[in-house]
Coordinates of C-alpha atoms in Angstrom, one line a residue:
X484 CA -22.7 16.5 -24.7
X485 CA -24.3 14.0 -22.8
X486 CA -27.6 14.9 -20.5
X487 CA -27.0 14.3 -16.6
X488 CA -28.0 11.3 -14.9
X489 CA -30.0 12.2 -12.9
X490 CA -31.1 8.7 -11.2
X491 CA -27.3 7.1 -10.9
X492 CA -27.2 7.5 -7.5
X493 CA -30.9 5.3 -7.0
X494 CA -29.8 3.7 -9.1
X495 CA -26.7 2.6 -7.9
X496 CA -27.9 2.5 -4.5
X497 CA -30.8 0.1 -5.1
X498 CA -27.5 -2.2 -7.6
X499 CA -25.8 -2.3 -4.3
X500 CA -28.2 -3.2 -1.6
X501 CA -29.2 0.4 0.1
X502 CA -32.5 0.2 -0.4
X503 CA -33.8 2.9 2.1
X504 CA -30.9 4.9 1.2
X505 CA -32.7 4.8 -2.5
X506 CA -36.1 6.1 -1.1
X507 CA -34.6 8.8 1.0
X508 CA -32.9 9.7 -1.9
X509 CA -35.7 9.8 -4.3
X510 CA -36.7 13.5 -4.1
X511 CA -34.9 14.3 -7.5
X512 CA -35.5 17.7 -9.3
X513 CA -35.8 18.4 -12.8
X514 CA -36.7 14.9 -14.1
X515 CA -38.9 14.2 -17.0
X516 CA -42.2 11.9 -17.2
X517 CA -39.8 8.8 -18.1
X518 CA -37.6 9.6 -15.6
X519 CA -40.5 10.0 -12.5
X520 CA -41.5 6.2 -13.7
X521 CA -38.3 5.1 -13.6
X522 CA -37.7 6.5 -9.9
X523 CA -41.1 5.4 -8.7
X524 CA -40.1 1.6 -10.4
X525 CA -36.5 1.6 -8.0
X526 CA -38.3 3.3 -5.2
X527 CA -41.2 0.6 -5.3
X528 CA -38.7 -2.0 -5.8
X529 CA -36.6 -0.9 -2.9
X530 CA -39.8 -1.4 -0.4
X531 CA -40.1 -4.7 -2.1
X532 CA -36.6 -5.7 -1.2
X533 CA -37.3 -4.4 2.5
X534 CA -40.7 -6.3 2.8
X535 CA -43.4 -3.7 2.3
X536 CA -45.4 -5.6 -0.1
X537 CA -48.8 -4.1 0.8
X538 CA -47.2 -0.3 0.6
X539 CA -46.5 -0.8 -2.9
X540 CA -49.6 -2.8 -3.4
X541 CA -52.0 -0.4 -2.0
X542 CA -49.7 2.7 -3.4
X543 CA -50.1 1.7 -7.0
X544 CA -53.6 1.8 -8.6
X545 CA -54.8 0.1 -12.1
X546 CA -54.0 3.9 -13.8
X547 CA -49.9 3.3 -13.4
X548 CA -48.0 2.5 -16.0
X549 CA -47.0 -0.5 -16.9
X550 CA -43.6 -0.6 -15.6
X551 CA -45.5 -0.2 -12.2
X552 CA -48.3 -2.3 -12.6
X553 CA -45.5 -5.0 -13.3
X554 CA -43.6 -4.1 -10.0
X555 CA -47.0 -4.6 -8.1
X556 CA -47.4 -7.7 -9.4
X557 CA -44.5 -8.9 -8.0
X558 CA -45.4 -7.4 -5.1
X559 CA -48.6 -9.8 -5.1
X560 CA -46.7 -12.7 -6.0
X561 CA -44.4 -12.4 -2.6
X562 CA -46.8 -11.1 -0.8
X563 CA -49.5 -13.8 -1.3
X564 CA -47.9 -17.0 -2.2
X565 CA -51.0 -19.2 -1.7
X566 CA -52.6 -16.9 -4.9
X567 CA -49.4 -17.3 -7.2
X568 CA -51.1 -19.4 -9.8
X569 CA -53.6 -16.5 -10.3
X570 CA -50.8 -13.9 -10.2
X571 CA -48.7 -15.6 -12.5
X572 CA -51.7 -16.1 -15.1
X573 CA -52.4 -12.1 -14.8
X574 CA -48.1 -12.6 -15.5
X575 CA -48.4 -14.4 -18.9
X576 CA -51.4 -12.5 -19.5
X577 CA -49.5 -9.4 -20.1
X578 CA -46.8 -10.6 -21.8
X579 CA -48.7 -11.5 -24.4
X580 CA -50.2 -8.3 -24.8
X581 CA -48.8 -6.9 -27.8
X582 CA -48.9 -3.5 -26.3
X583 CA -47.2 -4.2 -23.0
X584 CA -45.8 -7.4 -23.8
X585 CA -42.0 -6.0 -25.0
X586 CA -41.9 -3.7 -21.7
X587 CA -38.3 -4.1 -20.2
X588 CA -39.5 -4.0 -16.4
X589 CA -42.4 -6.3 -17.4
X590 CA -40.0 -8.9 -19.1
X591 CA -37.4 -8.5 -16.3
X592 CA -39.9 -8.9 -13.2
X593 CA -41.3 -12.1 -15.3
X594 CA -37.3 -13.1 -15.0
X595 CA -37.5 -12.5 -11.5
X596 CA -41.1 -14.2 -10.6
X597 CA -39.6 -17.5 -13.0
X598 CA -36.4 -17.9 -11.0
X599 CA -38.3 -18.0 -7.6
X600 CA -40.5 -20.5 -9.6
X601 CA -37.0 -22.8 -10.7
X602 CA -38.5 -22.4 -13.8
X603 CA -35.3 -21.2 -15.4
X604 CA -36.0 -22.0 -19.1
X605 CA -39.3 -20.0 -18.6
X606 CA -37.2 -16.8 -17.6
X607 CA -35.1 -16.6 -20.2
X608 CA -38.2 -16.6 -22.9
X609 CA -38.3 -13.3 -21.3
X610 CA -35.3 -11.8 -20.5
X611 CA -32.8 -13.5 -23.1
X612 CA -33.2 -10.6 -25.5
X613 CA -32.0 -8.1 -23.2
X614 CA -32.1 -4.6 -24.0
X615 CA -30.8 -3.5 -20.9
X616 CA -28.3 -3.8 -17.8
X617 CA -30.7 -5.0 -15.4
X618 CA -31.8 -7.7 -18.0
X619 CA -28.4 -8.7 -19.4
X620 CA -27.4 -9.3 -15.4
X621 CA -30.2 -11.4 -14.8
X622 CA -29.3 -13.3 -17.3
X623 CA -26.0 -14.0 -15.6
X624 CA -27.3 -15.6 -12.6
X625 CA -30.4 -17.3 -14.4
X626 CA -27.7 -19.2 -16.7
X627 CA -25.5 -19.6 -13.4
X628 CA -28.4 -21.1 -11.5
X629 CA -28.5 -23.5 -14.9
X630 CA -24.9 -24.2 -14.4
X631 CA -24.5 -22.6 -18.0
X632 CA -20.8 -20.6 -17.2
X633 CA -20.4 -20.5 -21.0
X634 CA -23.4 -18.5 -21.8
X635 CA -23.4 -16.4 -18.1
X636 CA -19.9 -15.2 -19.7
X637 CA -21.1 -14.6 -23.3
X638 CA -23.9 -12.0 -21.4
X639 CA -21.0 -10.4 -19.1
X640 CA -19.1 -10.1 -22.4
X641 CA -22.3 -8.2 -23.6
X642 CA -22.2 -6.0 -20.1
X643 CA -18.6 -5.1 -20.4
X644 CA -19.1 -3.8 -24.3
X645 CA -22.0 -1.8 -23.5
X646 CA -20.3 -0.1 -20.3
X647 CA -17.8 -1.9 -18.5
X648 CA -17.4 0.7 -15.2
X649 CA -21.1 0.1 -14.7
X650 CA -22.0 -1.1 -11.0
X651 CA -23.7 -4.2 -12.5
X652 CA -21.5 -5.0 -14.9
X653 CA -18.9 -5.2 -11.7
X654 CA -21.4 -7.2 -9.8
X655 CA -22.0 -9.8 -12.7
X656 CA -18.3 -9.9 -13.3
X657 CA -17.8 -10.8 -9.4
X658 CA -20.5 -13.6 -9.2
X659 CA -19.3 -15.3 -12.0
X660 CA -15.2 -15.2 -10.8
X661 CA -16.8 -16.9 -7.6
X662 CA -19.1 -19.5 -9.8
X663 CA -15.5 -20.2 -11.1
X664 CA -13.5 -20.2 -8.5
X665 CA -9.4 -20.7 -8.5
X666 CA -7.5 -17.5 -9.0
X667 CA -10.9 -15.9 -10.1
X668 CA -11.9 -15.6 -6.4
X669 CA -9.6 -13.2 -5.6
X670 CA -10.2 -10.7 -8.4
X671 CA -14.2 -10.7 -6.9
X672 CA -13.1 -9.9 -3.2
X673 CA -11.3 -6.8 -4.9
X674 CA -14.4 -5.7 -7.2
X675 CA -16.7 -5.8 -3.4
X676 CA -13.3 -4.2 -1.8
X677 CA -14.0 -1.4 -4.2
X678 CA -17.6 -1.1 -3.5
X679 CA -16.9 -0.8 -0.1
X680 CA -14.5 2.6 -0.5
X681 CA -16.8 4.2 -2.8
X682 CA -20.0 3.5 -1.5
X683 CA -22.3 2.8 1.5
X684 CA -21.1 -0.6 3.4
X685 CA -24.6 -2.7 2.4
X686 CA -25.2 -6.2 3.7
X687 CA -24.9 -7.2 -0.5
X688 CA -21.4 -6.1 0.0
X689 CA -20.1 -7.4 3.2
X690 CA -21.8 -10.4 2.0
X691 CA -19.7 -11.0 -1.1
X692 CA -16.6 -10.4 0.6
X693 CA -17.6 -12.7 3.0
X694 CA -18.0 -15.4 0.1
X695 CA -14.7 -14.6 -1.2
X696 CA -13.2 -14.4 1.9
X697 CA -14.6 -18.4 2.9
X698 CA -13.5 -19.6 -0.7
X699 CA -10.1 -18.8 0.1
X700 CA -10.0 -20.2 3.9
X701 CA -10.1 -17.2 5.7
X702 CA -13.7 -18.0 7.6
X703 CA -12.5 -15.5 10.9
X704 CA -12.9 -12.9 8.4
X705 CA -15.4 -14.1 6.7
X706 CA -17.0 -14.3 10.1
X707 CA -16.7 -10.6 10.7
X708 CA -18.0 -9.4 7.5
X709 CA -21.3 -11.4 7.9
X710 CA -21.8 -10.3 11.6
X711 CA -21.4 -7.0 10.5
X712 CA -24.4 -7.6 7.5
X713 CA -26.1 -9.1 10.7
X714 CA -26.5 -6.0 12.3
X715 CA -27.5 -4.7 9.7
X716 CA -30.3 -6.6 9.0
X717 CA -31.3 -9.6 11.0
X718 CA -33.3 -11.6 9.4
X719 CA -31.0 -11.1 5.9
X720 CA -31.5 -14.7 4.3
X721 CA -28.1 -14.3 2.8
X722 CA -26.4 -13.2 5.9
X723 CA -27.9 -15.9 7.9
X724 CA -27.5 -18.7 5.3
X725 CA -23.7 -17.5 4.9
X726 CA -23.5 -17.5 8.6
X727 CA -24.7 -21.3 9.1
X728 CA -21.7 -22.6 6.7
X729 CA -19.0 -20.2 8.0
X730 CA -20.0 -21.5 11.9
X731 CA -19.7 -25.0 10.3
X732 CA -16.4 -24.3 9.0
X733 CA -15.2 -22.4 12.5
X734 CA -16.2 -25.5 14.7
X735 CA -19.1 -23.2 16.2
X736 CA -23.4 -23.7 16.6
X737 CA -25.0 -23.0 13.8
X738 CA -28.6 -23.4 15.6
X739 CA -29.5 -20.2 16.3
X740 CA -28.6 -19.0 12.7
X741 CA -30.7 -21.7 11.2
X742 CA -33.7 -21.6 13.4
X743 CA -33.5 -18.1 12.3
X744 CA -33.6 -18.7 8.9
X745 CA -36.3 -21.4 9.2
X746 CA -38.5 -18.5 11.0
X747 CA -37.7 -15.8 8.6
X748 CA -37.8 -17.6 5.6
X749 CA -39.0 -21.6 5.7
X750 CA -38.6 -22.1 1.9
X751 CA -35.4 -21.3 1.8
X752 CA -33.0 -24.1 0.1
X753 CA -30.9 -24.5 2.8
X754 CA -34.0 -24.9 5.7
X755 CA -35.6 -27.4 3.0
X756 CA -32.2 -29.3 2.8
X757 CA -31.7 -29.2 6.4
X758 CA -35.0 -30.6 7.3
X759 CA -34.9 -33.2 4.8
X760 CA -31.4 -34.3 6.2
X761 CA -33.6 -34.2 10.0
X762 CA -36.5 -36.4 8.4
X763 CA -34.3 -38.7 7.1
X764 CA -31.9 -39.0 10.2
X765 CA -35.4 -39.6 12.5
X766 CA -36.1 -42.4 9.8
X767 CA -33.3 -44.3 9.9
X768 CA -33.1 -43.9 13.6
X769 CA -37.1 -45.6 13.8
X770 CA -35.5 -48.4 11.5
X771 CA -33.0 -49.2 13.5
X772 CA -35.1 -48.9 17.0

């Protein structure tokens, strides 16, 4: 017989979005010393998804295992984006530690660090091996952000042999019916439906119905969705990206949305792509003057 597992529910939680629902739910009994890293990992990655970089950088001292060291290093590298060169030195530093260097948290917050770098090819040195859920699904999107739909569907083949009820092997099988598209689209707005009657509403959610939802022409609803993730968190770059193009679509302002998202996050692809389209229209407007 199986042991209990006792961390499904953070688990899940932090899969779905509910990142304070994962802290407040982090007072587990009965959990061995692997277990208490693995909890403190989702619970110091759930205050890295809400913002709190310095918590978890002053919370976790040079003692902590590795799977925590590796969770406050990405907690430097968002944090302090003019020091990321040194950060992701410390980063390849590590890895090739022969000690530390095959840790899956370590290899799959080098994944994470690489995508925000665009340096896709660099992520997968790390994470192509897999060796666990979290990996094999950030595998999917890395070779989706490569336009790679063969391979993203040879790793959600991988997903559904090991467990295919698993919340991320749902979530990978969603993204890539969207990346997809066609018939596929409809098959991901009922994998988010699902979510939504088993578990807490989460702006992840609402925003992949949303998607699915403006794939298939129905923006009013889309619309809904995403002003519902709104309220839920305001400054969501996700939300308010989602917002922008389903305001477009509706024949309504999308200023407030994007000077939103240019406030809450400037680097974003769709500010950067916006003012770019700006600089060039105040260009050609000088030429012509």
């Amino acid at each position: 017989m199986a042991a209990p597992d006792h961390l499904f529910g953070l688990r899940n939680s932090f899969y779905l979005g509910a990142y304070q629902s994962a802290i407040n739910g982090s007072e587990i009994p009965n959990l061995s010393s692997e277990d208490i890293i693995e909890r403190d990992t989702y619970v110091h990655r759930s205050y890295i998804a809400l913002g709190s970089y310095q918590l978890v950088i002053n919370e976790i001292d040079s003692s902590a295992p590795t799977a925590l060291q590796a969770v406050k290093l990405l907690a430097m590298y968002l944090s302090f984006p003019e020091n990321k060169e040194a950060t992701i030195d410390s980063l390849q530093e590590w890895l090739g530690d022969a000690a530390i260097g095959s840790n899956p948290t370590l290899r799959l917050i080098a994944g994470i660090i690489y995508i925000h770098e665009k340096d896709y090819s660099e992520a997968l040195k790390h994470t192509h091996s897999g060796g666990t859920m979290e990996l094999n699904a950030l595998n999917v999107q890395i070779y989706m952000k490569m336009h790679r739909l063969d391979h993203a569907e040879k790793q959600l083949r991988i997903m559904q042999q090991n467990d295919e009820d698993h919340t991320l092997t749902q979530l990978a099988n969603a993204w890539l019916n969207l990346a997809v598209g066609g018939s596929k689209i409809q098959e991901s707005y009922l994998i988010f439906q699902d979510f939504s009657e088993k578990y807490q509403m989460t702006g992840l959610v609402l925003n992949g119905k949303a998607v699915c939802c403006m794939h298939m022409g129905n923006f009013d609803e889309a619309e809904s969705f995403l002003l519902e993730a709104l309220n839920k968190d305001a400054k969501n770059a996700e939300t308010l990206s989602n917002l922008i193009v389903c305001s477009l679509h509706l024949g309504k302002s999308s200023t407030r949305y994007l000077s939103q998202l240019k406030l809450s996050h400037p680097n974003h692809l769709l500010v950067e792509r916006a003012t770019a389209a700006e600089d060039n229209f105040e260009r050609a407007i000088q030429a012509i003057a």
